[in-house]
GROMACS .gro file of C-alpha atoms in nm:
model
  282
    1MET     CA    1  10.162   9.168  10.237
    2HIS     CA    2  10.129   9.384  10.548
    3GLY     CA    3   9.847   9.625  10.628
    4GLY     CA    4  10.094   9.900  10.715
    5SER     CA    5   9.924  10.240  10.726
    6LEU     CA    6   9.619  10.133  10.524
    7ARG     CA    7   9.289  10.252  10.670
    8ALA     CA    8   8.923  10.296  10.589
    9GLY     CA    9   8.861  10.529  10.296
   10MET     CA   10   9.166  10.406  10.102
   11LEU     CA   11   9.156  10.199   9.783
   12VAL     CA   12   9.429   9.945   9.707
   13LEU     CA   13   9.508   9.849   9.345
   14ALA     CA   14   9.719   9.537   9.299
   15ASP     CA   15   9.825   9.278   9.042
   16ARG     CA   16   9.752   8.905   9.026
   17TYR     CA   17  10.023   8.810   9.277
   18PHE     CA   18   9.815   8.969   9.554
   19SER     CA   19   9.485   8.798   9.470
   20ARG     CA   20   9.538   8.519   9.722
   21SER     CA   21   9.285   8.504  10.003
   22ALA     CA   22   9.551   8.580  10.266
   23HIS     CA   23   9.646   8.906  10.092
   24VAL     CA   24   9.284   9.008  10.041
   25ALA     CA   25   9.205   8.934  10.406
   26THR     CA   26   9.500   9.148  10.518
   27VAL     CA   27   9.372   9.448  10.322
   28ARG     CA   28   9.012   9.400  10.437
   29ALA     CA   29   9.124   9.386  10.802
   30THR     CA   30   9.253   9.744  10.773
   31GLY     CA   31   8.915   9.876  10.655
   32ALA     CA   32   9.053   9.974  10.312
   33ASP     CA   33   8.881   9.865   9.991
   34LEU     CA   34   9.059   9.693   9.704
   35ILE     CA   35   9.057   9.623   9.332
   36ILE     CA   36   9.288   9.333   9.250
   37ARG     CA   37   9.339   9.145   8.927
   38ALA     CA   38   9.307   8.765   8.941
   39ILE     CA   39   9.399   8.494   8.693
   40ALA     CA   40   9.162   8.531   8.398
   41ASN     CA   41   9.057   8.164   8.392
   42ARG     CA   42   8.994   8.142   8.765
   43ARG     CA   43   8.654   7.991   8.840
   44LEU     CA   44   8.462   8.172   9.113
   45PRO     CA   45   8.103   8.087   9.207
   46VAL     CA   46   7.829   8.322   9.085
   47LEU     CA   47   7.615   8.392   9.392
   48ARG     CA   48   7.428   8.696   9.264
   49ARG     CA   49   7.435   8.880   8.932
   50PHE     CA   50   7.428   9.260   8.907
   51PRO     CA   51   7.279   9.460   8.617
   52ASP     CA   52   7.621   9.595   8.512
   53GLY     CA   53   7.757   9.245   8.440
   54SER     CA   54   7.946   9.200   8.767
   55TYR     CA   55   7.853   8.940   9.024
   56LEU     CA   56   7.880   8.858   9.393
   57SER     CA   57   8.108   8.569   9.483
   58HIS     CA   58   8.334   8.421   9.751
   59LEU     CA   59   8.712   8.398   9.743
   60PRO     CA   60   8.791   8.053   9.889
   61ALA     CA   61   9.004   8.035  10.201
   62ALA     CA   62   9.360   7.911  10.165
   63ASN     CA   63   9.399   7.540  10.090
   64GLN     CA   64   9.681   7.469  10.329
   65ILE     CA   65   9.750   7.278  10.649
   66THR     CA   66   9.770   7.548  10.914
   67PRO     CA   67   9.899   7.506  11.272
   68ASN     CA   68   9.541   7.527  11.400
   69LEU     CA   69   9.432   7.253  11.159
   70ILE     CA   70   9.721   7.031  11.273
   71ALA     CA   71   9.636   7.089  11.639
   72ARG     CA   72   9.269   7.001  11.587
   73ALA     CA   73   9.361   6.688  11.390
   74ARG     CA   74   9.605   6.572  11.657
   75ALA     CA   75   9.342   6.628  11.926
   76LYS     CA   76   9.112   6.393  11.733
   77GLY     CA   77   9.392   6.141  11.681
   78VAL     CA   78   9.377   6.168  11.300
   79CYS     CA   79   9.612   6.283  11.026
   80PRO     CA   80   9.555   6.647  10.922
   81GLN     CA   81   9.397   6.680  10.579
   82ARG     CA   82   9.372   6.974  10.344
   83ARG     CA   83   9.030   7.134  10.342
   84GLY     CA   84   8.798   7.060  10.052
   85VAL     CA   85   8.660   7.314   9.807
   86ARG     CA   86   8.321   7.342   9.976
   87VAL     CA   87   8.474   7.393  10.321
   88ARG     CA   88   8.712   7.657  10.190
   89GLN     CA   89   8.425   7.823  10.004
   90ASP     CA   90   8.215   7.845  10.319
   91ALA     CA   91   8.510   8.003  10.502
   92GLY     CA   92   8.586   8.233  10.210
   93ILE     CA   93   8.582   8.610  10.171
   94PRO     CA   94   8.286   8.786  10.007
   95ILE     CA   95   8.394   8.969   9.692
   96ARG     CA   96   8.249   9.124   9.380
   97VAL     CA   97   8.386   9.004   9.046
   98ILE     CA   98   8.414   9.184   8.711
   99GLN     CA   99   8.516   9.005   8.390
  100ALA     CA  100   8.618   9.233   8.103
  101ASP     CA  101   8.803   9.233   7.772
  102ILE     CA  102   9.029   9.534   7.710
  103THR     CA  103   9.118   9.597   7.346
  104ALA     CA  104   9.396   9.836   7.247
  105VAL     CA  105   9.334   9.992   6.904
  106PRO     CA  106   9.657  10.170   6.794
  107GLU     CA  107   9.694  10.421   6.515
  108HIS     CA  108   9.945  10.185   6.354
  109GLY     CA  109   9.966   9.809   6.375
  110GLU     CA  110   9.717   9.546   6.479
  111SER     CA  111   9.472   9.568   6.766
  112ARG     CA  112   9.523   9.337   7.060
  113SER     CA  113   9.285   9.225   7.329
  114GLU     CA  114   9.336   9.079   7.675
  115SER     CA  115   9.092   8.935   7.927
  116TYR     CA  116   9.084   9.068   8.281
  117LEU     CA  117   8.920   8.929   8.592
  118LEU     CA  118   8.901   9.179   8.876
  119ILE     CA  119   8.794   9.120   9.235
  120THR     CA  120   8.685   9.408   9.455
  121THR     CA  121   8.525   9.490   9.788
  122LEU     CA  122   8.325   9.774   9.630
  123PHE     CA  123   7.992   9.594   9.634
  124ASP     CA  124   7.753   9.873   9.533
  125HIS     CA  125   7.710   9.844   9.156
  126VAL     CA  126   7.526  10.177   9.145
  127THR     CA  127   7.795  10.397   9.301
  128ALA     CA  128   8.078  10.182   9.161
  129PRO     CA  129   7.965  10.037   8.825
  130ALA     CA  130   8.176   9.767   8.662
  131LEU     CA  131   8.296   9.986   8.376
  132GLN     CA  132   8.421  10.251   8.619
  133ILE     CA  133   8.607   9.991   8.825
  134VAL     CA  134   8.787   9.857   8.516
  135LYS     CA  135   8.888  10.212   8.417
  136LEU     CA  136   9.005  10.281   8.770
  137TYR     CA  137   9.218   9.966   8.779
  138ALA     CA  138   9.414  10.103   8.483
  139GLU     CA  139   9.552  10.365   8.723
  140ARG     CA  140   9.772  10.089   8.864
  141TRP     CA  141   9.979  10.094   8.548
  142GLU     CA  142  10.090  10.446   8.635
  143ALA     CA  143  10.319  10.293   8.895
  144GLU     CA  144  10.572  10.281   8.608
  145THR     CA  145  10.554  10.661   8.591
  146GLY     CA  146  10.621  10.673   8.964
  147TYR     CA  147  10.935  10.462   8.921
  148ALA     CA  148  11.058  10.701   8.653
  149ASP     CA  149  10.990  11.000   8.879
  150LEU     CA  150  11.195  10.839   9.156
  151LYS     CA  151  11.485  10.708   8.948
  152ILE     CA  152  11.521  10.986   8.690
  153HIS     CA  153  11.344  11.311   8.776
  154LEU     CA  154  11.409  11.306   9.151
  155SER     CA  155  11.745  11.134   9.199
  156GLY     CA  156  11.889  11.210   8.856
  157ILE     CA  157  11.952  10.959   8.579
  158ARG     CA  158  12.331  10.963   8.629
  159ASN     CA  159  12.325  10.957   9.009
  160VAL     CA  160  12.352  10.642   9.217
  161LEU     CA  161  12.327  10.582   9.589
  162ARG     CA  162  12.650  10.699   9.750
  163SER     CA  163  12.659  10.475  10.054
  164THR     CA  164  12.835  10.138  10.047
  165GLU     CA  165  12.666  10.008  10.363
  166PRO     CA  166  12.313   9.867  10.400
  167ASN     CA  167  12.212  10.117  10.669
  168GLY     CA  168  12.337  10.407  10.461
  169ILE     CA  169  12.154  10.283  10.152
  170ALA     CA  170  11.833  10.248  10.354
  171GLN     CA  171  11.875  10.603  10.484
  172GLU     CA  172  11.919  10.743  10.132
  173LEU     CA  173  11.618  10.550  10.003
  174TYR     CA  174  11.400  10.673  10.288
  175ALA     CA  175  11.509  11.030  10.212
  176LEU     CA  176  11.412  10.986   9.845
  177PHE     CA  177  11.075  10.840   9.940
  178ILE     CA  178  11.003  11.125  10.182
  179VAL     CA  179  11.080  11.390   9.921
  180TYR     CA  180  10.881  11.197   9.661
  181GLN     CA  181  10.581  11.182   9.893
  182ILE     CA  182  10.604  11.557   9.963
  183VAL     CA  183  10.603  11.630   9.589
  184GLN     CA  184  10.298  11.409   9.538
  185ILE     CA  185  10.112  11.572   9.828
  186ILE     CA  186  10.176  11.917   9.679
  187ARG     CA  187  10.066  11.794   9.333
  188ALA     CA  188   9.741  11.659   9.473
  189ARG     CA  189   9.672  11.977   9.671
  190ALA     CA  190   9.751  12.200   9.374
  191ALA     CA  191   9.516  11.995   9.157
  192ARG     CA  192   9.241  12.021   9.417
  193GLU     CA  193   9.274  12.387   9.522
  194ASN     CA  194   9.341  12.579   9.198
  195PRO     CA  195   9.140  12.903   9.253
  196ASP     CA  196   9.099  12.976   8.880
  197ASP     CA  197   8.988  12.633   8.765
  198ALA     CA  198   8.782  12.334   8.872
  199PRO     CA  199   8.970  12.053   9.048
  200VAL     CA  200   9.167  11.841   8.803
  201ASP     CA  201   9.327  11.498   8.809
  202PRO     CA  202   9.673  11.525   8.976
  203ASP     CA  203   9.811  11.340   8.673
  204ARG     CA  204   9.767  11.662   8.478
  205ILE     CA  205  10.006  11.843   8.713
  206SER     CA  206  10.368  11.795   8.609
  207PHE     CA  207  10.589  11.616   8.861
  208THR     CA  208  10.900  11.803   8.745
  209VAL     CA  209  10.725  12.142   8.759
  210THR     CA  210  10.617  12.070   9.116
  211LEU     CA  211  10.965  11.948   9.214
  212ARG     CA  212  11.140  12.254   9.070
  213ALA     CA  213  10.893  12.490   9.236
  214LEU     CA  214  10.960  12.324   9.571
  215VAL     CA  215  11.337  12.339   9.520
  216ARG     CA  216  11.319  12.713   9.446
  217SER     CA  217  11.118  12.767   9.763
  218VAL     CA  218  11.389  12.624   9.991
  219GLY     CA  219  11.525  12.888  10.228
  220ARG     CA  220  11.224  13.118  10.210
  221ALA     CA  221  10.974  13.188  10.483
  222THR     CA  222  10.728  12.898  10.505
  223PRO     CA  223  10.383  13.060  10.447
  224PRO     CA  224  10.469  13.277  10.144
  225ALA     CA  225  10.695  13.008   9.999
  226LEU     CA  226  10.418  12.749   9.981
  227LEU     CA  227  10.183  12.998   9.814
  228ASP     CA  228  10.456  13.083   9.562
  229VAL     CA  229  10.495  12.712   9.489
  230PHE     CA  230  10.124  12.679   9.415
  231HIS     CA  231  10.121  12.988   9.192
  232GLU     CA  232  10.415  12.852   8.990
  233ILE     CA  233  10.237  12.518   8.948
  234TRP     CA  234   9.904  12.680   8.857
  235SER     CA  235  10.067  12.900   8.594
  236SER     CA  236  10.224  12.603   8.415
  237PRO     CA  237  10.040  12.426   8.129
  238ARG     CA  238   9.833  12.121   8.219
  239LEU     CA  239   9.950  11.784   8.094
  240ASP     CA  240   9.722  11.612   7.844
  241ARG     CA  241   9.788  11.241   7.876
  242ARG     CA  242   9.659  11.012   7.604
  243GLY     CA  243   9.664  10.638   7.582
  244ARG     CA  244   9.949  10.492   7.384
  245THR     CA  245  10.092  10.153   7.308
  246LYS     CA  246  10.450  10.045   7.353
  247THR     CA  247  10.645   9.725   7.366
  248ARG     CA  248  10.739   9.566   7.696
  249GLU     CA  249  11.089   9.485   7.570
  250ARG     CA  250  11.388   9.663   7.721
  251LYS     CA  251  11.492   9.971   7.528
  252GLY     CA  252  11.817   9.953   7.333
  253THR     CA  253  11.794   9.580   7.275
  254LEU     CA  254  11.747   9.387   6.952
  255ALA     CA  255  11.418   9.250   7.083
  256TYR     CA  256  11.293   9.607   7.136
  257ALA     CA  257  11.388   9.705   6.779
  258ARG     CA  258  11.207   9.402   6.638
  259ALA     CA  259  10.897   9.471   6.847
  260VAL     CA  260  10.884   9.834   6.736
  261SER     CA  261  10.922   9.729   6.372
  262ARG     CA  262  10.620   9.500   6.410
  263THR     CA  263  10.407   9.745   6.612
  264PRO     CA  264  10.529  10.107   6.590
  265LEU     CA  265  10.487  10.322   6.897
  266SER     CA  266  10.163  10.517   6.856
  267ARG     CA  267   9.861  10.660   7.027
  268ALA     CA  268   9.588  10.413   7.103
  269GLU     CA  269   9.226  10.395   7.204
  270TYR     CA  270   9.115  10.141   7.460
  271LYS     CA  271   8.779   9.967   7.443
  272ILE     CA  272   8.634   9.789   7.746
  273THR     CA  273   8.375   9.513   7.711
  274ILE     CA  274   8.218   9.376   8.029
  275GLN     CA  275   8.159   9.002   7.997
  276SER     CA  276   7.868   8.816   8.152
  277PRO     CA  277   7.975   8.557   8.411
  278GLN     CA  278   7.991   8.198   8.297
  279PRO     CA  279   7.787   7.946   8.496
  280THR     CA  280   7.990   7.755   8.751
  281GLY     CA  281   7.957   7.392   8.834
  282PRO     CA  282   7.844   7.253   9.169
   0.00000   0.00000   0.00000
């Protein structure tokens, strides 16, 4: 993981792969905050409990033989050894931990529950309560919607990259990402600046409506064109997204058909239960 253009005031949401101390340290070095899922059975020390069920902890430093560790060991004339748990804990990263069970209750089929362990650098339990952090982490799942916007709504479901060379493919991808980012910026601004309504979540602004409004504005004078784009977006109905359940199997496969027969696609309600931290050993 690289810090890239991350900066203070940003919030990074990431899956379990990025819960390693090296990744967390990279994000923290940029000044950005983070909410990252960790392995549910990971044992982290409880240093201080908060009223909302979360607790203060330390993410142990990496347990690996680094070049600096090798150099220090050679200087002492000994064989380099991996650092113990206590040493890594002392050199660890301060974090706040939330343990929660999320239960999906569909209209049809059986309910299912999954345990989540989240680590975050949002330490204030008053301004960022545990329940709000768990709800906010769910926004990460909307990355799937972003992939669909890129692959289907923006580039076209039947279109493929035209270039047959790596540099050409990279150029086409960058062009898609630039246009995608412009659409998202306009969505966010339209959601924030609607003169006839209070600011809304950008998710309620249609990606395709925004894209088509921008396409129709091409070739017009810049100031009036942008205002026309906003008016077209504001006059369109707001999206009303509701939680729903669906199988993770690939569509069109036998496994997908079997999964749907067991648990039909339906709307669902999600219940979040914050769990109290379990005592940790010495």
